[in-house]
Tab-separated table of C-alpha atoms in Angstrom:
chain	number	residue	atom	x	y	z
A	1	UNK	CA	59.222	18.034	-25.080
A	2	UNK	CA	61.323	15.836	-27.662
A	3	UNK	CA	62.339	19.318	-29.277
A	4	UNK	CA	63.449	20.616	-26.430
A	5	UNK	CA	65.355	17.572	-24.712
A	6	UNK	CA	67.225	16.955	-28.556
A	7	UNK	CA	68.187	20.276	-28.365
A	8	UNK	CA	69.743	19.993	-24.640
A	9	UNK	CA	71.447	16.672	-25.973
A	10	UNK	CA	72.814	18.571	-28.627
A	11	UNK	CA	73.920	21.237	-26.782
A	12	UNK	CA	76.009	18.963	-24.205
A	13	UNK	CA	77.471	17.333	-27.129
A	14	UNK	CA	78.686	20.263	-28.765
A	15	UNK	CA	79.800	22.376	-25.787
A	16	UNK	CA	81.514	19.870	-23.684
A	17	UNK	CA	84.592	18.383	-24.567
A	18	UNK	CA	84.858	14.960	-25.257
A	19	UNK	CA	88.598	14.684	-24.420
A	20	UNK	CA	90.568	15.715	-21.237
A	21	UNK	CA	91.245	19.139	-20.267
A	22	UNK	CA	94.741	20.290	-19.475
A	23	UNK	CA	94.695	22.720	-16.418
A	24	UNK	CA	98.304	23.822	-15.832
A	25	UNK	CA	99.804	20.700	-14.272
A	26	UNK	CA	96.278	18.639	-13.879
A	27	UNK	CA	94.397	16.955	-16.404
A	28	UNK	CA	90.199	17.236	-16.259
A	29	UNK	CA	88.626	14.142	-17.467
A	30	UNK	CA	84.303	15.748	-18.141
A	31	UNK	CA	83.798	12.548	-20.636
A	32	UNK	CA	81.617	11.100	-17.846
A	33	UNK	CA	79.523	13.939	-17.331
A	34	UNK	CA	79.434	14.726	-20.780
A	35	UNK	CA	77.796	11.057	-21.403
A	36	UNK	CA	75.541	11.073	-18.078
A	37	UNK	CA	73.712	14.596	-19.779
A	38	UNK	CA	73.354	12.866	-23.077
A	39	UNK	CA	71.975	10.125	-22.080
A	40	UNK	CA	69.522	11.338	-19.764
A	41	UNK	CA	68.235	13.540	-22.287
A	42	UNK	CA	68.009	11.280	-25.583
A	43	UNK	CA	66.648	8.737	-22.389
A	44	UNK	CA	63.670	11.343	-22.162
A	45	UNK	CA	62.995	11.293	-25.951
A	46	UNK	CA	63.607	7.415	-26.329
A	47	UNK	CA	60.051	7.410	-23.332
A	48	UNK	CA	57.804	10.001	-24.977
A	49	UNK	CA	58.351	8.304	-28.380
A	50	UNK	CA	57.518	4.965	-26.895
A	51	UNK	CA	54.724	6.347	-24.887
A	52	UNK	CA	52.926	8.119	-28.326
A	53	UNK	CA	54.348	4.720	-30.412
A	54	UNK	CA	52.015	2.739	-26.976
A	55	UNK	CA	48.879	4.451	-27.270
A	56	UNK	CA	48.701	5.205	-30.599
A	57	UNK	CA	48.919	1.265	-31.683
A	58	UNK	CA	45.922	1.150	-28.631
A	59	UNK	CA	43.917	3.756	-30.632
A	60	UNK	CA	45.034	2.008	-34.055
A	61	UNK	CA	43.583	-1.673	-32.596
A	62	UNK	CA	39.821	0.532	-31.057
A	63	UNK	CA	39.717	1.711	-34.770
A	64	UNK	CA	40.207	-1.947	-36.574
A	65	UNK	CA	38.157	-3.811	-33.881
A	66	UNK	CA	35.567	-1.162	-35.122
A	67	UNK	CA	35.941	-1.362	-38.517
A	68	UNK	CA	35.795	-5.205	-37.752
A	69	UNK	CA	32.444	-5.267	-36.229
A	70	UNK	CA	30.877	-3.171	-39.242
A	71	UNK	CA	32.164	-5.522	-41.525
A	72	UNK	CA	30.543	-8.533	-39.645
A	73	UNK	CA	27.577	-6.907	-39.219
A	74	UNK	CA	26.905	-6.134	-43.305
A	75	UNK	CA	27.913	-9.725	-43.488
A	76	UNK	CA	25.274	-10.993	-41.560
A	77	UNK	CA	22.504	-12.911	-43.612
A	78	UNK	CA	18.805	-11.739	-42.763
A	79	UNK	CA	16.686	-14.883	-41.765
A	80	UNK	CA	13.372	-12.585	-41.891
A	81	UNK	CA	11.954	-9.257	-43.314
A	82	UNK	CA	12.439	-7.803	-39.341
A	83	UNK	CA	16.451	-8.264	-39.621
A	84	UNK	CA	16.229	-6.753	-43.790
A	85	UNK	CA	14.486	-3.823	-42.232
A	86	UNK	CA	17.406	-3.422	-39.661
A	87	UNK	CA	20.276	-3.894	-41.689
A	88	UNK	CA	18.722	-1.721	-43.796
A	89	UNK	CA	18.791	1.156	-41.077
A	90	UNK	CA	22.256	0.074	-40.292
A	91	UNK	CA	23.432	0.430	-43.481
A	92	UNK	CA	21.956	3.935	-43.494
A	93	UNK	CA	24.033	4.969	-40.766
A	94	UNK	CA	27.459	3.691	-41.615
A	95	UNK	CA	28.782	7.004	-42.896
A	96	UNK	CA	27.390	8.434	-39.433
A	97	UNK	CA	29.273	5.468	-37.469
A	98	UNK	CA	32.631	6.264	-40.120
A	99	UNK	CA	32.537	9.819	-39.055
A	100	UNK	CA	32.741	9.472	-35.534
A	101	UNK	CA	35.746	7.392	-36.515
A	102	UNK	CA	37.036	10.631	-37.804
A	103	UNK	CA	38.731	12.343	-34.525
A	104	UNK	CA	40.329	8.895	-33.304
A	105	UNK	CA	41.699	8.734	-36.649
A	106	UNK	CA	43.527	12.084	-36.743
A	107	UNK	CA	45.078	11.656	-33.813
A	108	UNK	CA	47.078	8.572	-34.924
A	109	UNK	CA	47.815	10.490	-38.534
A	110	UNK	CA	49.155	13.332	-36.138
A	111	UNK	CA	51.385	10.712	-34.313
A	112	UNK	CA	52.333	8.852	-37.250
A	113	UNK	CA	53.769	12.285	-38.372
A	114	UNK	CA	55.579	13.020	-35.502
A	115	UNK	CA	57.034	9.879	-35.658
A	116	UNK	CA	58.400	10.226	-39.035
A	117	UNK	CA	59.151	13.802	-38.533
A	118	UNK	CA	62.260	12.159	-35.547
A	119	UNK	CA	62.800	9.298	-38.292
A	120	UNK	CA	61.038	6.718	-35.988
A	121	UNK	CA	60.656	3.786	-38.215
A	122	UNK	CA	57.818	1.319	-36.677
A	123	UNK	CA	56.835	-1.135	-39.583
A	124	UNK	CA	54.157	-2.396	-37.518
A	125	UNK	CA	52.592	0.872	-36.290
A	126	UNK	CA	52.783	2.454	-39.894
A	127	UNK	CA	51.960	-0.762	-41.076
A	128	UNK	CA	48.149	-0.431	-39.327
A	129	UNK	CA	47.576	3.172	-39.822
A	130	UNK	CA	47.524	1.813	-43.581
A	131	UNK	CA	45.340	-0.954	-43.372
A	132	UNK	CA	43.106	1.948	-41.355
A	133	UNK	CA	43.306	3.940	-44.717
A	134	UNK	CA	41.851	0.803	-46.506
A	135	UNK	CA	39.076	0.079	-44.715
A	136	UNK	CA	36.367	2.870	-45.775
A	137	UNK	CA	36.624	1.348	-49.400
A	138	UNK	CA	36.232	-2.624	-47.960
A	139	UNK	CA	33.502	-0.904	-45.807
A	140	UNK	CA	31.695	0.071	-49.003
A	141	UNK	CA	32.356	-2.586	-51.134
A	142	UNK	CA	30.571	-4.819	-48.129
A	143	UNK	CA	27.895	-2.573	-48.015
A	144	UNK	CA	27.382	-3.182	-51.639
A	145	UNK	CA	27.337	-6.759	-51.303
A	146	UNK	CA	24.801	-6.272	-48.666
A	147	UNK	CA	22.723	-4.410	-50.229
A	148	UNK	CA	22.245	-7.449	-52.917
A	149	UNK	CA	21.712	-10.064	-50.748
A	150	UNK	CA	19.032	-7.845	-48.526
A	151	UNK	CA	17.446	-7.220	-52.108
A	152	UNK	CA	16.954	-11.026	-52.870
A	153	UNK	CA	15.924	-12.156	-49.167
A	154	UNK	CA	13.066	-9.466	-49.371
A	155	UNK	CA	11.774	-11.024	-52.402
A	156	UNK	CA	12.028	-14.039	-50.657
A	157	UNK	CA	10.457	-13.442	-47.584
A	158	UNK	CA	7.849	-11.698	-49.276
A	159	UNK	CA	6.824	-14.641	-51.276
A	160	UNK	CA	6.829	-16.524	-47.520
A	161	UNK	CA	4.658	-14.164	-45.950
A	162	UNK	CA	2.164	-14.304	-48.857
A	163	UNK	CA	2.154	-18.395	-48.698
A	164	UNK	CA	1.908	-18.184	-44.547
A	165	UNK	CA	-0.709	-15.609	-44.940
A	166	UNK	CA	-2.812	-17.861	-46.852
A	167	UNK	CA	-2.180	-20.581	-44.161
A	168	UNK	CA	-3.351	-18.165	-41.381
A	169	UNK	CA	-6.780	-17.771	-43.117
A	170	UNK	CA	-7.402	-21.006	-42.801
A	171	UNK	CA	-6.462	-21.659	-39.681
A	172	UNK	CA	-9.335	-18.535	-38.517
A	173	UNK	CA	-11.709	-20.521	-40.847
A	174	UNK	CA	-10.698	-23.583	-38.066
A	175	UNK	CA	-10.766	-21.421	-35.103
A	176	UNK	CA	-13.892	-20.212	-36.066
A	177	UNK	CA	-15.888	-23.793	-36.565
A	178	UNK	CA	-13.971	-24.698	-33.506
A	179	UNK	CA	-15.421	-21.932	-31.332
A	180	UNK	CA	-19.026	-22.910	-32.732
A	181	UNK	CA	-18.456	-26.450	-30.802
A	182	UNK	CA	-18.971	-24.235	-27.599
A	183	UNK	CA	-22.442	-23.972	-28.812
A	184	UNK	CA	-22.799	-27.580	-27.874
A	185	UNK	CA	-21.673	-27.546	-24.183
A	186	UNK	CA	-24.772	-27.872	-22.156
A	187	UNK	CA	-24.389	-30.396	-19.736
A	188	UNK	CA	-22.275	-28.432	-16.453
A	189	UNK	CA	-21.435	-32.086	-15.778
A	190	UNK	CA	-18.421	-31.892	-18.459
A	191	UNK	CA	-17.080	-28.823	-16.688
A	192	UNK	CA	-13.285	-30.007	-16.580
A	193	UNK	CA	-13.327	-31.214	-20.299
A	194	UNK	CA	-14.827	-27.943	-20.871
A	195	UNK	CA	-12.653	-25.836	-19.100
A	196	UNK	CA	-9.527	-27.687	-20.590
A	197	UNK	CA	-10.511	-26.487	-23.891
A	198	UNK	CA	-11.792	-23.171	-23.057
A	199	UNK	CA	-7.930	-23.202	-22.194
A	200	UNK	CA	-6.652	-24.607	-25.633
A	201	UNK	CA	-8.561	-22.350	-27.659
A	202	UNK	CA	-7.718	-19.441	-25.570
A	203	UNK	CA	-3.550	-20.178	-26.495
A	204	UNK	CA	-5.034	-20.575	-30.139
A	205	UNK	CA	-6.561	-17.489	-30.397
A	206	UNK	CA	-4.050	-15.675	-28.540
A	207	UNK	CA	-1.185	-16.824	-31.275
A	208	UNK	CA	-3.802	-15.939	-34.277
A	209	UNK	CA	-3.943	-12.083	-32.626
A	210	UNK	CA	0.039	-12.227	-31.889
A	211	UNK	CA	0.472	-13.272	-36.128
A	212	UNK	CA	-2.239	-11.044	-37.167
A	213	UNK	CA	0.230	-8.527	-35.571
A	214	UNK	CA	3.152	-9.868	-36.928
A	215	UNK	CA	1.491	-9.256	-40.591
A	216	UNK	CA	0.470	-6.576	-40.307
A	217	UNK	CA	4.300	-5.207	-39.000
A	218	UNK	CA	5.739	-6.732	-42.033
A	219	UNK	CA	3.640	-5.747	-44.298
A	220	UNK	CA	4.520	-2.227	-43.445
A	221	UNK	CA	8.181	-3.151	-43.739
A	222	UNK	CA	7.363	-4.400	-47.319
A	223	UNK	CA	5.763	-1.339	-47.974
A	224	UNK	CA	2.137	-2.635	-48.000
A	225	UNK	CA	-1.211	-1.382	-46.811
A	226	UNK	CA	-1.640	-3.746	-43.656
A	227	UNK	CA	-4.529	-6.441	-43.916
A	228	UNK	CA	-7.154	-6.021	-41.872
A	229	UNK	CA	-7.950	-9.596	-40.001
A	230	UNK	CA	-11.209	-8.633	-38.657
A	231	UNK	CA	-12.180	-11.996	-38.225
A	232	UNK	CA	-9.626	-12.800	-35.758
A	233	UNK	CA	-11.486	-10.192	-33.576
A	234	UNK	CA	-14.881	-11.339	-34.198
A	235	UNK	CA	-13.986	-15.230	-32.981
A	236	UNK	CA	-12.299	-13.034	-29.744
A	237	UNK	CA	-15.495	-11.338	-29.767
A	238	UNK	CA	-17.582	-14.810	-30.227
A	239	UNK	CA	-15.425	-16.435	-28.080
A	240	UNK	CA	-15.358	-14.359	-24.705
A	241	UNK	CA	-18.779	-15.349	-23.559
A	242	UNK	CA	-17.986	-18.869	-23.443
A	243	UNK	CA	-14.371	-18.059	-21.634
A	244	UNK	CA	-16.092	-15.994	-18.806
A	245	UNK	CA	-18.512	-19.104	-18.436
A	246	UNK	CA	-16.455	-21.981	-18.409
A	247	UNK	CA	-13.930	-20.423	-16.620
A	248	UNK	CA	-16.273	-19.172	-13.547
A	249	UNK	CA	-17.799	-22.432	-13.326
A	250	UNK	CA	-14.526	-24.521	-13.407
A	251	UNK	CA	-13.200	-22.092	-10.666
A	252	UNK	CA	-16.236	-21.775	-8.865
A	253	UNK	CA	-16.776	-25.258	-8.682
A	254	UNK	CA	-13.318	-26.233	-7.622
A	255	UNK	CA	-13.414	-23.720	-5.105
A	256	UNK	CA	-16.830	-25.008	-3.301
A	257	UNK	CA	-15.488	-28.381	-3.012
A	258	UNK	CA	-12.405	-27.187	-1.635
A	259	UNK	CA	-14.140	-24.900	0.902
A	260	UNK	CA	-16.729	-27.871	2.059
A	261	UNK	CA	-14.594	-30.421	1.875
A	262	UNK	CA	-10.942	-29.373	2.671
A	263	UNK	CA	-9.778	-28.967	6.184
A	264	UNK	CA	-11.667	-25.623	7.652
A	265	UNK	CA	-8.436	-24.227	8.909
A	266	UNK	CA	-6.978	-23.471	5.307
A	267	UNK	CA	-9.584	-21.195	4.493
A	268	UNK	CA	-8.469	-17.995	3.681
A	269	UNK	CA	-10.895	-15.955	5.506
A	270	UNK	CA	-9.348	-12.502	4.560
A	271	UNK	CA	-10.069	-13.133	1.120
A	272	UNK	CA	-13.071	-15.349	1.203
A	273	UNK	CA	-15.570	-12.658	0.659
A	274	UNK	CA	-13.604	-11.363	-2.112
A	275	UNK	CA	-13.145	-14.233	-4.172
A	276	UNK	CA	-17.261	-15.236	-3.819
A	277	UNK	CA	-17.859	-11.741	-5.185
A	278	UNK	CA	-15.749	-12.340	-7.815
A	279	UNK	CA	-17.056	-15.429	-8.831
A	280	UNK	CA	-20.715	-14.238	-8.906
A	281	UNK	CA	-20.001	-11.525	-10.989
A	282	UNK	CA	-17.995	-13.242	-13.806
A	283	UNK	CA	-21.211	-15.663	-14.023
A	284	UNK	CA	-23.915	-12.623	-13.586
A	285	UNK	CA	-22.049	-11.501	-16.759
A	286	UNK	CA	-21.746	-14.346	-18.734
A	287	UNK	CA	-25.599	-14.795	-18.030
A	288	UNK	CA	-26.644	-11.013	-19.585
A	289	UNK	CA	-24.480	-12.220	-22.733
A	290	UNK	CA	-26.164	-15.119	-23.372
A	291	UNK	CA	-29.192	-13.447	-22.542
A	292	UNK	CA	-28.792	-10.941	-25.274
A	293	UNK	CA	-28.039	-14.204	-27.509
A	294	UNK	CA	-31.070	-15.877	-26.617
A	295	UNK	CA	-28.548	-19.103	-25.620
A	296	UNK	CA	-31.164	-20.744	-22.970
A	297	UNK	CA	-28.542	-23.635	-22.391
A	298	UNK	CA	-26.091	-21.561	-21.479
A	299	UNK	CA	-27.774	-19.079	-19.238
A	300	UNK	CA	-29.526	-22.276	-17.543
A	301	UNK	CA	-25.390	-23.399	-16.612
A	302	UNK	CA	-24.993	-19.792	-15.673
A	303	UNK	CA	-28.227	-19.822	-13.525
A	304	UNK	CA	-27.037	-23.112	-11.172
A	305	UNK	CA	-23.932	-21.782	-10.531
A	306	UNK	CA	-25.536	-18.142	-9.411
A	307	UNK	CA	-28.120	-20.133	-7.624
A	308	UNK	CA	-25.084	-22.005	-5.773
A	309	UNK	CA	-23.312	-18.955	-5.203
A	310	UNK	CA	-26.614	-17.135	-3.983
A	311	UNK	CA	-26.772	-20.106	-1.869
A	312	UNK	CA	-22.974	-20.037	-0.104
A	313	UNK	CA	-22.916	-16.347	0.267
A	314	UNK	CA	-24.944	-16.336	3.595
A	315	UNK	CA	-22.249	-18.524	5.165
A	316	UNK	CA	-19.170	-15.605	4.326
A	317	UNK	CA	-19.735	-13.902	7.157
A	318	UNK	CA	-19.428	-17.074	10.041
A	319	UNK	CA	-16.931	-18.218	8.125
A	320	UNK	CA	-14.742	-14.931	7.934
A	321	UNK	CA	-15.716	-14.340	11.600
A	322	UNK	CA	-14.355	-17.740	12.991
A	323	UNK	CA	-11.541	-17.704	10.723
A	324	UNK	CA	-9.527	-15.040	11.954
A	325	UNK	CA	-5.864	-14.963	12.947
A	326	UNK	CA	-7.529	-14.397	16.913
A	327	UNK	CA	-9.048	-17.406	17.349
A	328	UNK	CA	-7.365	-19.877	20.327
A	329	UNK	CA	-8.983	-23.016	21.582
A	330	UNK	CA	-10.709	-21.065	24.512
A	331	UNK	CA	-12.607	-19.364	21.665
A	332	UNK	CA	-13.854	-22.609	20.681
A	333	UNK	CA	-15.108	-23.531	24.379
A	334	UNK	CA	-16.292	-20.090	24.172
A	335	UNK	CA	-18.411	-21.180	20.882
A	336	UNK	CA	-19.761	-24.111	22.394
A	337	UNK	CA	-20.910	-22.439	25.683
A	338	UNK	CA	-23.055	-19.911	24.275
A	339	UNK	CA	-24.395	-22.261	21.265
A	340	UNK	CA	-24.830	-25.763	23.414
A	341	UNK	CA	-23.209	-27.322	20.083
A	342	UNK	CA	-20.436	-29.774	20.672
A	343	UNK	CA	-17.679	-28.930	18.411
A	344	UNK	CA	-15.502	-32.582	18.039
A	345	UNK	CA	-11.696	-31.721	18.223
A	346	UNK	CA	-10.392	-35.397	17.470
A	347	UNK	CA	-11.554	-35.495	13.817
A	348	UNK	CA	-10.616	-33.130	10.668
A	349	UNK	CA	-13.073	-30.091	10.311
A	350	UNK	CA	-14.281	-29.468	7.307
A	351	UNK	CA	-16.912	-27.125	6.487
A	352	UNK	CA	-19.100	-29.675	5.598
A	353	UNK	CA	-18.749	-30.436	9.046
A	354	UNK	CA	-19.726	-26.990	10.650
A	355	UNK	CA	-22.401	-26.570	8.716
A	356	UNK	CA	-23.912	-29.943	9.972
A	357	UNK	CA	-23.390	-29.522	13.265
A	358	UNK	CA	-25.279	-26.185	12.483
A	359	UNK	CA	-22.489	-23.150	13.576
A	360	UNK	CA	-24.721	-21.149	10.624
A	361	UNK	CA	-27.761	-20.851	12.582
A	362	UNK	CA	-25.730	-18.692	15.308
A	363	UNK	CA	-23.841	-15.724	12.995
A	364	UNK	CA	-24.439	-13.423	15.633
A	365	UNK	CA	-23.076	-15.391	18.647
A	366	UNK	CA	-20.161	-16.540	16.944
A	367	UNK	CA	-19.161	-13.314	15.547
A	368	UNK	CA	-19.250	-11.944	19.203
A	369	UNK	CA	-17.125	-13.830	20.416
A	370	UNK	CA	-15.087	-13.557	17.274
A	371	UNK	CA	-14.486	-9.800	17.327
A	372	UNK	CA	-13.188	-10.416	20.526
A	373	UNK	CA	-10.539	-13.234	19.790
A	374	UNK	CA	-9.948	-10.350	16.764
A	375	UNK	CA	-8.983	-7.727	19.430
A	376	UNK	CA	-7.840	-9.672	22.035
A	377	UNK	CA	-4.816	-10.897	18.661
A	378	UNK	CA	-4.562	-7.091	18.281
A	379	UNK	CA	-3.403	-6.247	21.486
A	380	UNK	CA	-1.178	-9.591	21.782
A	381	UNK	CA	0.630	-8.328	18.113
A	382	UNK	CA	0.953	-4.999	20.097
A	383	UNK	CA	2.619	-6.370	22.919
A	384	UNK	CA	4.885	-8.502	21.427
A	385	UNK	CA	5.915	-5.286	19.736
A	386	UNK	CA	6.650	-3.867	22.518
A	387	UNK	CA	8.285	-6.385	24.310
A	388	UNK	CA	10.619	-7.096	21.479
A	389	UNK	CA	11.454	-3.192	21.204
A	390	UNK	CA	12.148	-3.036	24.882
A	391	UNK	CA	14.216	-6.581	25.433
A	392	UNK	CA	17.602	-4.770	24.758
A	393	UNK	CA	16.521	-2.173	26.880
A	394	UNK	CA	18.462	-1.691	30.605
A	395	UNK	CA	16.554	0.300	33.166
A	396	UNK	CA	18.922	1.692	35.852
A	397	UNK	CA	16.709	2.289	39.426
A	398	UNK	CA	18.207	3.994	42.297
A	399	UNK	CA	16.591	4.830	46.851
A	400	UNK	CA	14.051	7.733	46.327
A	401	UNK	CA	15.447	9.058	49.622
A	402	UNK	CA	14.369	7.712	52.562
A	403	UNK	CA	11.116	6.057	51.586
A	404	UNK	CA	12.892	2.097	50.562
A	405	UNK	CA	11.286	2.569	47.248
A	406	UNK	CA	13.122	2.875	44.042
A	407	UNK	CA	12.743	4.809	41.205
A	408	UNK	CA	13.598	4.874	36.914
């Protein structure tokens, strides 16, 4: 394109005059047209060497801000054997991150040339495609530097890991006496101190499995045969037992008193028989462990919470039954009829309270009249449904005839 509208430039130049033309008696001034064609055409190459001069100092500032961010990447100092072993793969694949560089890089060479080639002097354009020549070699000469510094820290950290390692073994020798304390919890009495730490050690044995990890990662990146911290598994192991106790009993026992002694109507009765279930199975199973152990104090905790649970689980059912969604106060009078209890309405119901006035000793009435509050919400839910789909609804009726009734 710059060829070709030189050449037309040229060409005007050279074949039209650039004085006035004598035509027998008149004189034909062409100077003006002359100039118009020149100019438009050198305009035209004066754009397209702008435009390639525009985006090639856009691909020349992609290439240093690259360039840039390698640098201050290998100049980044390691604070652990993690960010060694990364810089480490970064450095490997610098000369795959230069070569992509490659293509971006021959296209400004290519329009540096043409540039020159028209004698287009642009001291700052030419001036970055040569800093762009010099940055492989302060690439390299970072990478170098690098490399020494990642040499050092690895000692370093090395030497770290080796002192914290010896830490860590003590610190299983403490988790390990600590555990043995659990041996000592007999009285179910001391079930929220218990819990609490049941709790504590828990985060404390969690961390020692998360840096027995950790180790074990780095030593690999240090190019060691990985320790193997069996014991942090055994005080898991040791530990469990106790965790599935405590924890059951705690929850359990916080449960009960909220059931029997919290107001009745914030039972969940949807989940009630769930929860019980799950309860008496977490302590079924810490009682077989202990069994196998021959740890009577502990299976004797175990056995008054089962015997509690045992206890409550005849009372799901009543309590699921009245505590549906269905339930509305003529339910209630419905209760009363069929039992002759009197049900007070003026105080807070608690379960506590049911069960004295005696509602368990009448399952089967109540959860008659129960499954029919249940349906009787059913079809209410249903029709609400309905009425809500057909509210926007407009039904047009018109005379059937002669009979003065209407019709849809």
């Amino acid at each position: 394109i710059i060829d070709f509208h030189l050449k037309a430039a040229k060409k005007y130049e050279d074949k039209i005059p650039d004085a006035a033309i004598r035509v027998g008696m008149f004189s034909i001034n062409i100077q003006g047209i002359r100039s118009v064609l020149v100019k438009k055409h050198l305009g035209i190459v004066q754009r397209a060497t702008d435009l390639i001069g525009k985006c090639n100092k856009e691909v020349g500032k992609s290439i240093t801000k690259r360039y840039e961010e390698i640098r201050r990447r290998l100049q980044q100092v390691p604070v652990n054997v993690e960010d060694v072993a990364s810089m480490n793969e970064f450095i490997e694949g610098i000369g795959a991150e230069l070569q992509q560089l490659g293509p971006r890089i021959a296209v400004m060479t290519e329009a540096c040339r043409i540039l020159d080639g028209y004698n287009i002097k642009d001291a700052e354009q030419f001036g970055m495609f040569w800093k762009i020549a010099g940055w492989p070699k302060k690439i390299y000469a970072q990478v170098d530097a690098t490399e020494n510094t990642q040499s050092e820290k690895k000692m370093e950290y090395a030497a770290e890991m080796e002192d914290e390692q010896v830490v860590f073994e003590q610190t299983l020798i403490a988790l390990e006496q600590e555990c043995s304390q659990f041996q000592g919890y007999t009285d179910i009495g001391r079930v929220s101190m218990v819990a609490q730490h049941v709790k504590s050690l828990d985060e404390k044995i969690k961390k020692a499995e998360e840096d027995s990890r950790t180790f074990n990662q780095r030593e690999i990146l240090f190019g060691r045969e990985p320790t193997e911290y069996t014991k942090v598994t055994e005080i898991r192991k040791r530990f469990t037992p106790y965790q599935g106790l405590w924890s059951n009993v705690s929850d359990w026992l916080t449960a009960h008193e909220g059931w029997m002694t919290g107001p009745f109507d914030e039972i969940d009765g949807v989940t009630l028989e769930d929860v019980v279930d799950r309860y008496n199975k977490g302590i079924t199973k810490a009682y077989k462990q202990f069994e196998k152990q021959g740890n009577t104090a502990c299976m004797d905790i175990a056995s008054q919470v089962r015997s509690q649970i045992s206890d409550f689980q005849p009372h799901v059912p009543w309590i699921m039954s009245i505590r549906n969604q269905g339930m509305r106060e003529r339910h209630w009078n419905d209760i009363e009829a069929v039992t002759g209890l009197f049900i007070p309405k003026d105080q807070p119901l608690t379960m506590a309270v049911m069960m004295e006035i005696g509602l368990q000793n009448y399952t089967k009435e109540i959860e008659d009249i129960c499954v029919s509050a249940s349906k009787e919400y059913g079809i209410q839910i249903a029709m609400n449904k309905m009425e809500k789909e057909w509210e926007p609804m407009i039904f047009d009726t018109k005379e059937y005839r002669t009979t003065e009734t209407r019709i849809l």
